[in-house]
Coordinates of C-alpha atoms in Angstrom, one line a residue:
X788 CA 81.6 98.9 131.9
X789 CA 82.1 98.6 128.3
X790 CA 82.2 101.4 126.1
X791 CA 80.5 100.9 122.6
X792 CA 82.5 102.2 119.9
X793 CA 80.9 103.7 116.6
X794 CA 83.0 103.4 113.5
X795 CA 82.4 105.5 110.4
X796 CA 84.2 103.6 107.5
X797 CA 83.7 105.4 103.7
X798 CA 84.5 103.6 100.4
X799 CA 86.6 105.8 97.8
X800 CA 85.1 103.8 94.6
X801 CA 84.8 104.4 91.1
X802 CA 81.7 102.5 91.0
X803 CA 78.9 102.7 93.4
X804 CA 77.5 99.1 92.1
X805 CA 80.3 97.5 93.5
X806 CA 81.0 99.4 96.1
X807 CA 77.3 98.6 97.8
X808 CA 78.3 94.9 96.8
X809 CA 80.9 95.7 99.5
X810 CA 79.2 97.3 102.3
X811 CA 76.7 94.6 101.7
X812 CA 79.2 91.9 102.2
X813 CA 81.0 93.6 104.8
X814 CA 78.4 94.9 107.1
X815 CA 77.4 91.0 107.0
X816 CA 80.5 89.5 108.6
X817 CA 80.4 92.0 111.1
X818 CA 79.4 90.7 114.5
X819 CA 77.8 93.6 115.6
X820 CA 76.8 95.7 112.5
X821 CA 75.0 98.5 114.0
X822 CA 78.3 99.9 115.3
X823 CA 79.7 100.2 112.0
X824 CA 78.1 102.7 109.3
X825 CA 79.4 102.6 105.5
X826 CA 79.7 105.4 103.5
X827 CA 80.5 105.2 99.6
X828 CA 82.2 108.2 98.4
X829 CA 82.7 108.0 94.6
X830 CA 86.5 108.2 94.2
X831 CA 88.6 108.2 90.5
X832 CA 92.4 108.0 91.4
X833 CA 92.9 108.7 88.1
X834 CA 90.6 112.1 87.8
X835 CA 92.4 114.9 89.2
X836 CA 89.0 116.6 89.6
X837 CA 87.2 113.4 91.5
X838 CA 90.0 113.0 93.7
X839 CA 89.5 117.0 94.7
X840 CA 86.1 116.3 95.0
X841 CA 86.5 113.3 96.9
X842 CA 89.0 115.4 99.7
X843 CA 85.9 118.2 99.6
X844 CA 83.6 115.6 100.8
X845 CA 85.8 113.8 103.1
X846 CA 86.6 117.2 104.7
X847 CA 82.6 118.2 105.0
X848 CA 81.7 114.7 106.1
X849 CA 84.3 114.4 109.4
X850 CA 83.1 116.9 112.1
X851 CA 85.9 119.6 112.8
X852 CA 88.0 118.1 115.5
X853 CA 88.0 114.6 114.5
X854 CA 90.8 112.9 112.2
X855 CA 91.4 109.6 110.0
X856 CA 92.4 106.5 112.2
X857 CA 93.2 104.5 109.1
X858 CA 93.6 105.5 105.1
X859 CA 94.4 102.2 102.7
X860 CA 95.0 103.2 99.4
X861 CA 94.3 100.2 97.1
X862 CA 93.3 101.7 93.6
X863 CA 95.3 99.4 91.8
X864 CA 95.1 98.5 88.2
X865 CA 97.4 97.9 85.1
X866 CA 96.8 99.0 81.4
X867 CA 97.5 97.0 78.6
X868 CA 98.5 100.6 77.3
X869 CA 102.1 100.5 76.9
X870 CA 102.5 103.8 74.8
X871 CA 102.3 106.0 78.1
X872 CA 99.1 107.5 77.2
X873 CA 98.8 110.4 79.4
X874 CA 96.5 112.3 81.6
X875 CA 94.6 115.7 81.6
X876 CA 97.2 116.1 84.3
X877 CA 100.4 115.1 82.1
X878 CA 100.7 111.8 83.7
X879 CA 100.3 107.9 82.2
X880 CA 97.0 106.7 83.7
X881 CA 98.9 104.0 85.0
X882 CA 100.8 106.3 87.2
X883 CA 98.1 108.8 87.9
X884 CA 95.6 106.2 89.1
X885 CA 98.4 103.8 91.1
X886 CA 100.1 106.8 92.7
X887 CA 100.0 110.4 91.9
X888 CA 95.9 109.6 92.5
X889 CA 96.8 108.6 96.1
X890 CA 99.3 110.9 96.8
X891 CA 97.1 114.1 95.6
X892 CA 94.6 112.7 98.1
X893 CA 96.5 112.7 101.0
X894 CA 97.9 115.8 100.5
X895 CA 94.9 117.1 100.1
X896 CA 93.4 115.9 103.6
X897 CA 96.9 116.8 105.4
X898 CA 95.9 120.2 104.2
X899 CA 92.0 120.0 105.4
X900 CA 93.7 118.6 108.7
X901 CA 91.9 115.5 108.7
X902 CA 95.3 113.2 108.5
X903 CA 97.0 114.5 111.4
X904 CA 99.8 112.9 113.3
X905 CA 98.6 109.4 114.6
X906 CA 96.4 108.9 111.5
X907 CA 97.8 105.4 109.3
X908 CA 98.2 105.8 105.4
X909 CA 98.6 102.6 104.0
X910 CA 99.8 102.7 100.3
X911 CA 99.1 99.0 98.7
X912 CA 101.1 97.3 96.3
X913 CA 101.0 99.1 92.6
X914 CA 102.8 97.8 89.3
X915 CA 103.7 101.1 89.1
X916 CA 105.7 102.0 92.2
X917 CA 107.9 98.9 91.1
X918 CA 109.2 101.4 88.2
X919 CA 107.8 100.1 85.1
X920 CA 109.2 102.7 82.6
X921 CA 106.3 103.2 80.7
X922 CA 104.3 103.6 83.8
X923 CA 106.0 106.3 85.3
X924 CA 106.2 108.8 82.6
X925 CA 106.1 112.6 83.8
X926 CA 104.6 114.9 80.8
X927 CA 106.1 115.5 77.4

């Protein structure tokens, strides 16, 4: 007997254009895409408030019980804006959508219990975890 698995897979993206572009492609290479359902969830790594929002929604949208198999956190970018402009937060941009984005995101579904032991956080390779001085610019 072989057991079908259903997969629920969301996309945290700033742009919902792009990110049906995605599901789109993605849902097309699978080899059995009814198993697989896409959900976009809009996502700004560098919005304090969107990334709340985005937690809120994750939380609602996984039933009570279940967990995260598998976060990747790949909001990368880099700024031409090398005078450390910062956040409403007190951060560069740079930083806040590379890292302190990711890391307020996570904490945040540690808290709402749906990354539990056994879940997988991938963090993806950022400019700004390398320590570019500008980037990583804490307040005033």
């Amino acid at each position: 007997v072989t057991a079908i698995i259903y997969v629920t897979i969301f996309l945290l993206c700033r742009n919902p254009v792009k990110a049906q572009q995605a599901i789109d492609s993605l849902t097309a290479a699978l080899e059995c895409p009814t198993n697989v359902n896409f959900e976009f969830v809009s996502f700004d790594s560098s919005d304090r408030s969107s990334v709340t929002t985005s937690i809120e929604t994750l939380s609602q949208a996984i039933p009570d019980g279940q967990i995260i198999d598998g976060l990747l956190l790949n909001a990368g970018g880099f700024t031409s804006d090398r005078n450390g402009t910062l956040t409403k937060s007190g951060t560069t941009v740079i930083a806040e959508t590379n890292l302190i984005g990711h890391a307020v995101l996570v904490d945040g579904l540690i808290q709402s219990k749906k990354l539990q032991k056994g879940s997988r956080v991938i963090f993806s390779g950022s400019e700004a975890g390398m320590g570019e001085p500008f980037a990583i610019k804490w307040g005033t």
